[in-house]
Amino acid sequence: MKAAFAMWRNTRMIILTAVCAAIYGAALIAFKTAIPLIPGITEVRVANIFPMVFGLLFGPAGAWGSGMGNLLGDIFGGTLGPTSIAGFAGNFLLGYLPYTMWTAWVPFSDGSREWKSGSWRNWVTYVLIAFVSSAACAVMISIAVDALGIVPYAFLVRIITLNDTFASWIGMFLLASVFGVTRQQLGLFWADMMEEDDIGTPIAGPIGAWLVTVAALAGVMGGMITDLPMTAVGWLSATAIIVGCLLM
């Protein structure tokens, strides 16, 4: 989590945050009413090809940009409301978890922050992290929406998870096509722009990554693995996800 706060001392990272927010927000607004799934809450999220790509390319700038972009989408898309705060948090995770889990998620991680198109391990890791980050996002948003009495948690968490996962998987091909240009020609890869001391290497990172993984899976499939009410599982999962994120 250190890099997510240290980046605010880096001018280029701040600019990238604004760029990511603008791109994501514009894409969300463009498709806001195209194919609504639950009017005012969620729709087919074509724009969700971006957050995981932003996270792996721009690190914490991609995470903050995704959260802010979602807020912009709510403001200018006419869906701003109490759930927008949860939407910010959930979409922040869509950008935050990819770059933190990419190096901390043992044994899937190879320890490198880079994307390597020629590595089958990177492709598998991307697919799995896309699902985990989408599930974590879904848990955070769904539990808040349920608490407000708008949509039941058990119903919404699965819709958001599937919606975001499929979009993130499509984004994998975008990442593969732009990573080399972004890093080598534009010099905008996040780990090259930030000081190593500002990035940090959390000792408990792997524990945090697996805590988020287990919590996200439990949050989506809680009814299948426990007799607790799904809402109770959702609150426990959301709490564990927050703790896991702080450890990475």
mmCIF file of C-alpha atoms in Angstrom:
data_model
loop_
_atom_site.group_PDB
_atom_site.id
_atom_site.type_symbol
_atom_site.label_atom_id
_atom_site.label_comp_id
_atom_site.label_asym_id
_atom_site.label_seq_id
_atom_site.Cartn_x
_atom_site.Cartn_y
_atom_site.Cartn_z
ATOM 1 C CA MET A 1 0.000 0.000 0.000
ATOM 2 C CA LYS A 2 3.019 2.279 0.452
ATOM 3 C CA ALA A 3 3.316 3.136 -3.234
ATOM 4 C CA ALA A 4 -0.358 4.146 -3.411
ATOM 5 C CA PHE A 5 0.361 7.080 -1.099
ATOM 6 C CA ALA A 6 3.980 7.794 -2.035
ATOM 7 C CA MET A 7 2.986 8.335 -5.680
ATOM 8 C CA TRP A 8 1.365 11.666 -4.761
ATOM 9 C CA ARG A 9 4.870 13.092 -4.457
ATOM 10 C CA ASN A 10 5.573 12.182 -8.085
ATOM 11 C CA THR A 11 4.332 14.704 -10.661
ATOM 12 C CA ARG A 12 4.294 12.248 -13.553
ATOM 13 C CA MET A 13 2.283 9.734 -11.549
ATOM 14 C CA ILE A 14 -0.253 12.428 -10.644
ATOM 15 C CA ILE A 15 -0.619 13.341 -14.317
ATOM 16 C CA LEU A 16 -1.079 9.666 -15.212
ATOM 17 C CA THR A 17 -3.784 9.412 -12.561
ATOM 18 C CA ALA A 18 -5.679 12.234 -14.238
ATOM 19 C CA VAL A 19 -5.226 10.677 -17.683
ATOM 20 C CA CYS A 20 -6.444 7.261 -16.493
ATOM 21 C CA ALA A 21 -9.433 8.855 -14.771
ATOM 22 C CA ALA A 22 -10.351 10.790 -17.905
ATOM 23 C CA ILE A 23 -10.105 7.766 -20.206
ATOM 24 C CA TYR A 24 -11.985 5.423 -17.894
ATOM 25 C CA GLY A 25 -14.616 8.014 -17.027
ATOM 26 C CA ALA A 26 -15.234 8.850 -20.689
ATOM 27 C CA ALA A 27 -15.552 5.180 -21.608
ATOM 28 C CA LEU A 28 -18.000 4.574 -18.753
ATOM 29 C CA ILE A 29 -20.135 7.543 -19.742
ATOM 30 C CA ALA A 30 -20.215 6.433 -23.377
ATOM 31 C CA PHE A 31 -21.667 3.032 -22.472
ATOM 32 C CA LYS A 32 -23.557 4.021 -19.299
ATOM 33 C CA THR A 33 -27.017 3.452 -20.770
ATOM 34 C CA ALA A 34 -26.114 1.082 -23.615
ATOM 35 C CA ILE A 35 -26.919 -2.256 -21.936
ATOM 36 C CA PRO A 36 -28.119 -1.700 -18.349
ATOM 37 C CA LEU A 37 -28.167 -4.769 -16.109
ATOM 38 C CA ILE A 38 -29.540 -3.068 -13.010
ATOM 39 C CA PRO A 39 -30.587 0.510 -13.868
ATOM 40 C CA GLY A 40 -28.695 3.049 -11.782
ATOM 41 C CA ILE A 41 -26.405 0.388 -10.307
ATOM 42 C CA THR A 42 -24.518 -1.438 -13.063
ATOM 43 C CA GLU A 43 -24.476 -2.087 -16.778
ATOM 44 C CA VAL A 44 -22.439 -4.141 -19.226
ATOM 45 C CA ARG A 45 -19.063 -2.616 -18.412
ATOM 46 C CA VAL A 46 -17.244 -2.403 -21.721
ATOM 47 C CA ALA A 47 -14.963 0.203 -20.130
ATOM 48 C CA ASN A 48 -13.683 -2.368 -17.654
ATOM 49 C CA ILE A 49 -11.073 -3.490 -20.126
ATOM 50 C CA PHE A 50 -9.046 -0.564 -18.728
ATOM 51 C CA PRO A 51 -8.573 -0.797 -14.908
ATOM 52 C CA MET A 52 -6.406 -3.924 -14.814
ATOM 53 C CA VAL A 53 -4.357 -2.690 -17.767
ATOM 54 C CA PHE A 54 -3.929 0.688 -16.069
ATOM 55 C CA GLY A 55 -2.871 -1.031 -12.851
ATOM 56 C CA LEU A 56 -0.202 -3.187 -14.466
ATOM 57 C CA LEU A 57 1.112 -0.314 -16.590
ATOM 58 C CA PHE A 58 0.841 2.631 -14.218
ATOM 59 C CA GLY A 59 0.661 0.978 -10.786
ATOM 60 C CA PRO A 60 -0.955 3.178 -8.125
ATOM 61 C CA ALA A 61 -1.746 5.874 -10.707
ATOM 62 C CA GLY A 62 -3.890 3.297 -12.500
ATOM 63 C CA ALA A 63 -5.613 2.365 -9.237
ATOM 64 C CA TRP A 64 -6.467 5.942 -8.247
ATOM 65 C CA GLY A 65 -7.371 6.751 -11.849
ATOM 66 C CA SER A 66 -9.802 3.832 -11.986
ATOM 67 C CA GLY A 67 -11.506 4.889 -8.770
ATOM 68 C CA MET A 68 -11.743 8.519 -9.847
ATOM 69 C CA GLY A 69 -12.807 7.554 -13.361
ATOM 70 C CA ASN A 70 -15.704 5.546 -11.965
ATOM 71 C CA LEU A 71 -16.722 8.557 -9.875
ATOM 72 C CA LEU A 72 -16.618 10.760 -12.971
ATOM 73 C CA GLY A 73 -18.750 8.195 -14.780
ATOM 74 C CA ASP A 74 -21.340 8.410 -11.990
ATOM 75 C CA ILE A 75 -21.298 12.212 -11.912
ATOM 76 C CA PHE A 76 -21.664 12.790 -15.641
ATOM 77 C CA GLY A 77 -23.614 9.607 -16.321
ATOM 78 C CA GLY A 78 -26.411 10.589 -13.961
ATOM 79 C CA THR A 79 -25.906 7.779 -11.415
ATOM 80 C CA LEU A 80 -24.163 9.688 -8.611
ATOM 81 C CA GLY A 81 -25.482 8.576 -5.231
ATOM 82 C CA PRO A 82 -24.599 6.951 -1.887
ATOM 83 C CA THR A 83 -23.266 3.871 -3.676
ATOM 84 C CA SER A 84 -20.701 5.969 -5.560
ATOM 85 C CA ILE A 85 -18.331 5.845 -2.585
ATOM 86 C CA ALA A 86 -18.375 2.053 -2.677
ATOM 87 C CA GLY A 87 -17.985 2.262 -6.448
ATOM 88 C CA PHE A 88 -14.845 4.346 -5.989
ATOM 89 C CA ALA A 89 -13.401 1.783 -3.554
ATOM 90 C CA GLY A 90 -14.309 -1.199 -5.709
ATOM 91 C CA ASN A 91 -12.864 0.280 -8.878
ATOM 92 C CA PHE A 92 -9.748 1.380 -7.008
ATOM 93 C CA LEU A 93 -9.233 -2.322 -6.190
ATOM 94 C CA LEU A 94 -9.594 -3.217 -9.886
ATOM 95 C CA GLY A 95 -6.439 -1.210 -10.510
ATOM 96 C CA TYR A 96 -4.693 -1.781 -7.167
ATOM 97 C CA LEU A 97 -4.826 -5.563 -6.839
ATOM 98 C CA PRO A 98 -3.308 -6.377 -10.255
ATOM 99 C CA TYR A 99 -0.011 -4.566 -9.702
ATOM 100 C CA THR A 100 0.337 -5.557 -6.039
ATOM 101 C CA MET A 101 -0.629 -9.216 -6.499
ATOM 102 C CA TRP A 102 1.544 -9.428 -9.618
ATOM 103 C CA THR A 103 4.662 -9.605 -7.449
ATOM 104 C CA ALA A 104 3.219 -10.826 -4.137
ATOM 105 C CA TRP A 105 0.968 -13.700 -5.218
ATOM 106 C CA VAL A 106 3.255 -16.673 -4.561
ATOM 107 C CA PRO A 107 3.574 -19.149 -6.290
ATOM 108 C CA PHE A 108 1.875 -17.640 -9.349
ATOM 109 C CA SER A 109 4.098 -14.563 -9.392
ATOM 110 C CA ASP A 110 7.578 -14.806 -10.881
ATOM 111 C CA GLY A 111 8.697 -11.768 -8.859
ATOM 112 C CA SER A 112 8.919 -9.406 -11.845
ATOM 113 C CA ARG A 113 6.754 -6.308 -12.206
ATOM 114 C CA GLU A 114 6.878 -6.543 -15.997
ATOM 115 C CA TRP A 115 4.399 -8.067 -18.407
ATOM 116 C CA LYS A 116 6.080 -10.687 -20.618
ATOM 117 C CA SER A 117 3.977 -11.709 -23.610
ATOM 118 C CA GLY A 118 6.149 -14.754 -24.203
ATOM 119 C CA SER A 119 5.562 -16.150 -20.713
ATOM 120 C CA TRP A 120 2.631 -18.554 -20.381
ATOM 121 C CA ARG A 121 2.902 -18.005 -16.625
ATOM 122 C CA ASN A 122 2.102 -14.312 -17.080
ATOM 123 C CA TRP A 123 -1.007 -15.128 -19.120
ATOM 124 C CA VAL A 124 -2.286 -17.564 -16.502
ATOM 125 C CA THR A 125 -1.517 -15.144 -13.668
ATOM 126 C CA TYR A 126 -3.358 -12.364 -15.496
ATOM 127 C CA VAL A 127 -6.474 -14.515 -15.967
ATOM 128 C CA LEU A 128 -6.536 -15.516 -12.291
ATOM 129 C CA ILE A 129 -5.845 -12.035 -10.900
ATOM 130 C CA ALA A 130 -8.552 -10.625 -13.179
ATOM 131 C CA PHE A 131 -11.068 -12.906 -11.483
ATOM 132 C CA VAL A 132 -9.835 -12.230 -7.943
ATOM 133 C CA SER A 133 -9.736 -8.441 -8.369
ATOM 134 C CA SER A 134 -13.183 -8.460 -10.009
ATOM 135 C CA ALA A 135 -14.593 -10.539 -7.151
ATOM 136 C CA ALA A 136 -13.014 -8.228 -4.562
ATOM 137 C CA CYS A 137 -14.490 -5.212 -6.344
ATOM 138 C CA ALA A 138 -17.889 -6.926 -6.440
ATOM 139 C CA VAL A 139 -17.809 -7.709 -2.709
ATOM 140 C CA MET A 140 -17.022 -4.110 -1.749
ATOM 141 C CA ILE A 141 -19.732 -2.619 -3.946
ATOM 142 C CA SER A 142 -22.401 -5.247 -3.322
ATOM 143 C CA ILE A 143 -22.204 -5.169 0.456
ATOM 144 C CA ALA A 144 -22.670 -1.387 0.434
ATOM 145 C CA VAL A 145 -25.591 -1.565 -2.012
ATOM 146 C CA ASP A 146 -27.179 -4.292 0.115
ATOM 147 C CA ALA A 147 -26.734 -2.225 3.287
ATOM 148 C CA LEU A 148 -28.660 0.597 1.624
ATOM 149 C CA GLY A 149 -31.470 -1.827 0.824
ATOM 150 C CA ILE A 150 -31.205 -1.347 -2.947
ATOM 151 C CA VAL A 151 -30.180 -4.751 -4.368
ATOM 152 C CA PRO A 152 -29.575 -8.021 -2.446
ATOM 153 C CA TYR A 153 -25.895 -8.807 -1.925
ATOM 154 C CA ALA A 154 -26.048 -12.432 -3.124
ATOM 155 C CA PHE A 155 -27.528 -11.378 -6.461
ATOM 156 C CA LEU A 156 -25.381 -8.337 -7.190
ATOM 157 C CA VAL A 157 -21.996 -9.773 -6.184
ATOM 158 C CA ARG A 158 -22.162 -12.457 -8.856
ATOM 159 C CA ILE A 159 -23.323 -10.088 -11.598
ATOM 160 C CA ILE A 160 -20.499 -7.620 -10.953
ATOM 161 C CA THR A 161 -17.893 -10.393 -10.664
ATOM 162 C CA LEU A 162 -18.797 -11.941 -14.026
ATOM 163 C CA ASN A 163 -19.210 -8.568 -15.712
ATOM 164 C CA ASP A 164 -15.820 -7.241 -14.593
ATOM 165 C CA THR A 165 -13.976 -10.533 -15.087
ATOM 166 C CA PHE A 166 -14.896 -10.923 -18.744
ATOM 167 C CA ALA A 167 -14.026 -7.293 -19.490
ATOM 168 C CA SER A 168 -10.674 -7.646 -17.707
ATOM 169 C CA TRP A 169 -9.873 -10.784 -19.713
ATOM 170 C CA ILE A 170 -10.430 -8.860 -22.936
ATOM 171 C CA GLY A 171 -8.129 -6.159 -21.583
ATOM 172 C CA MET A 172 -5.294 -8.711 -21.525
ATOM 173 C CA PHE A 173 -4.896 -8.333 -25.278
ATOM 174 C CA LEU A 174 -4.771 -4.549 -24.929
ATOM 175 C CA LEU A 175 -1.997 -4.896 -22.342
ATOM 176 C CA ALA A 176 -0.014 -7.270 -24.551
ATOM 177 C CA SER A 177 -0.174 -4.821 -27.452
ATOM 178 C CA VAL A 178 0.777 -1.626 -25.597
ATOM 179 C CA PHE A 179 3.137 -2.696 -22.784
ATOM 180 C CA GLY A 180 6.321 -2.545 -24.876
ATOM 181 C CA VAL A 181 5.478 0.851 -26.371
ATOM 182 C CA THR A 182 4.438 2.292 -23.019
ATOM 183 C CA ARG A 183 7.621 1.241 -21.270
ATOM 184 C CA GLN A 184 10.347 1.362 -23.887
ATOM 185 C CA GLN A 185 9.243 4.231 -26.121
ATOM 186 C CA LEU A 186 7.151 6.418 -23.813
ATOM 187 C CA GLY A 187 8.987 5.607 -20.568
ATOM 188 C CA LEU A 188 5.743 5.509 -18.594
ATOM 189 C CA PHE A 189 6.002 2.196 -16.785
ATOM 190 C CA TRP A 190 5.220 2.928 -13.146
ATOM 191 C CA ALA A 191 8.109 0.992 -11.563
ATOM 192 C CA ASP A 192 10.576 2.957 -13.716
ATOM 193 C CA MET A 193 9.136 6.298 -12.624
ATOM 194 C CA MET A 194 9.017 5.689 -8.869
ATOM 195 C CA GLU A 195 11.899 5.292 -6.453
ATOM 196 C CA GLU A 196 12.340 1.783 -5.074
ATOM 197 C CA ASP A 197 12.050 3.130 -1.519
ATOM 198 C CA ASP A 198 8.653 4.602 -2.387
ATOM 199 C CA ILE A 199 7.445 1.313 -3.857
ATOM 200 C CA GLY A 200 8.593 -0.844 -0.956
ATOM 201 C CA THR A 201 8.589 -4.619 -0.621
ATOM 202 C CA PRO A 202 6.063 -5.608 2.077
ATOM 203 C CA ILE A 203 7.198 -8.684 3.989
ATOM 204 C CA ALA A 204 3.579 -9.676 4.525
ATOM 205 C CA GLY A 205 2.691 -9.110 0.865
ATOM 206 C CA PRO A 206 2.094 -12.800 0.037
ATOM 207 C CA ILE A 207 -0.098 -13.166 3.125
ATOM 208 C CA GLY A 208 -2.113 -10.149 2.042
ATOM 209 C CA ALA A 209 -2.469 -11.463 -1.509
ATOM 210 C CA TRP A 210 -3.815 -14.806 -0.328
ATOM 211 C CA LEU A 211 -6.057 -13.191 2.270
ATOM 212 C CA VAL A 212 -7.647 -11.104 -0.484
ATOM 213 C CA THR A 213 -7.952 -14.193 -2.687
ATOM 214 C CA VAL A 214 -9.689 -16.315 -0.064
ATOM 215 C CA ALA A 215 -11.920 -13.436 1.046
ATOM 216 C CA ALA A 216 -12.948 -12.575 -2.512
ATOM 217 C CA LEU A 217 -13.787 -16.193 -3.347
ATOM 218 C CA ALA A 218 -15.717 -16.594 -0.093
ATOM 219 C CA GLY A 219 -17.586 -13.383 -0.780
ATOM 220 C CA VAL A 220 -18.818 -14.712 -4.119
ATOM 221 C CA MET A 221 -19.388 -18.356 -3.192
ATOM 222 C CA GLY A 222 -20.129 -18.032 0.535
ATOM 223 C CA GLY A 223 -23.471 -19.766 0.304
ATOM 224 C CA MET A 224 -21.789 -22.886 -1.066
ATOM 225 C CA ILE A 225 -19.129 -23.213 1.636
ATOM 226 C CA THR A 226 -20.807 -22.010 4.832
ATOM 227 C CA ASP A 227 -24.193 -21.907 6.508
ATOM 228 C CA LEU A 228 -23.778 -18.221 7.357
ATOM 229 C CA PRO A 229 -26.119 -15.762 5.609
ATOM 230 C CA MET A 230 -24.566 -14.358 2.434
ATOM 231 C CA THR A 231 -24.727 -10.827 3.817
ATOM 232 C CA ALA A 232 -22.688 -11.859 6.868
ATOM 233 C CA VAL A 233 -20.161 -13.539 4.597
ATOM 234 C CA GLY A 234 -20.027 -10.350 2.544
ATOM 235 C CA TRP A 235 -19.166 -8.180 5.549
ATOM 236 C CA LEU A 236 -16.497 -10.618 6.730
ATOM 237 C CA SER A 237 -15.055 -10.831 3.210
ATOM 238 C CA ALA A 238 -15.008 -7.058 2.756
ATOM 239 C CA THR A 239 -13.157 -6.634 6.044
ATOM 240 C CA ALA A 240 -10.604 -9.317 5.129
ATOM 241 C CA ILE A 241 -10.084 -7.744 1.686
ATOM 242 C CA ILE A 242 -9.300 -4.379 3.261
ATOM 243 C CA VAL A 243 -6.810 -5.969 5.673
ATOM 244 C CA GLY A 244 -5.194 -7.941 2.855
ATOM 245 C CA CYS A 245 -4.808 -4.824 0.736
ATOM 246 C CA LEU A 246 -3.120 -2.992 3.606
ATOM 247 C CA LEU A 247 -0.595 -5.811 3.911
ATOM 248 C CA MET A 248 0.499 -5.593 0.278
#
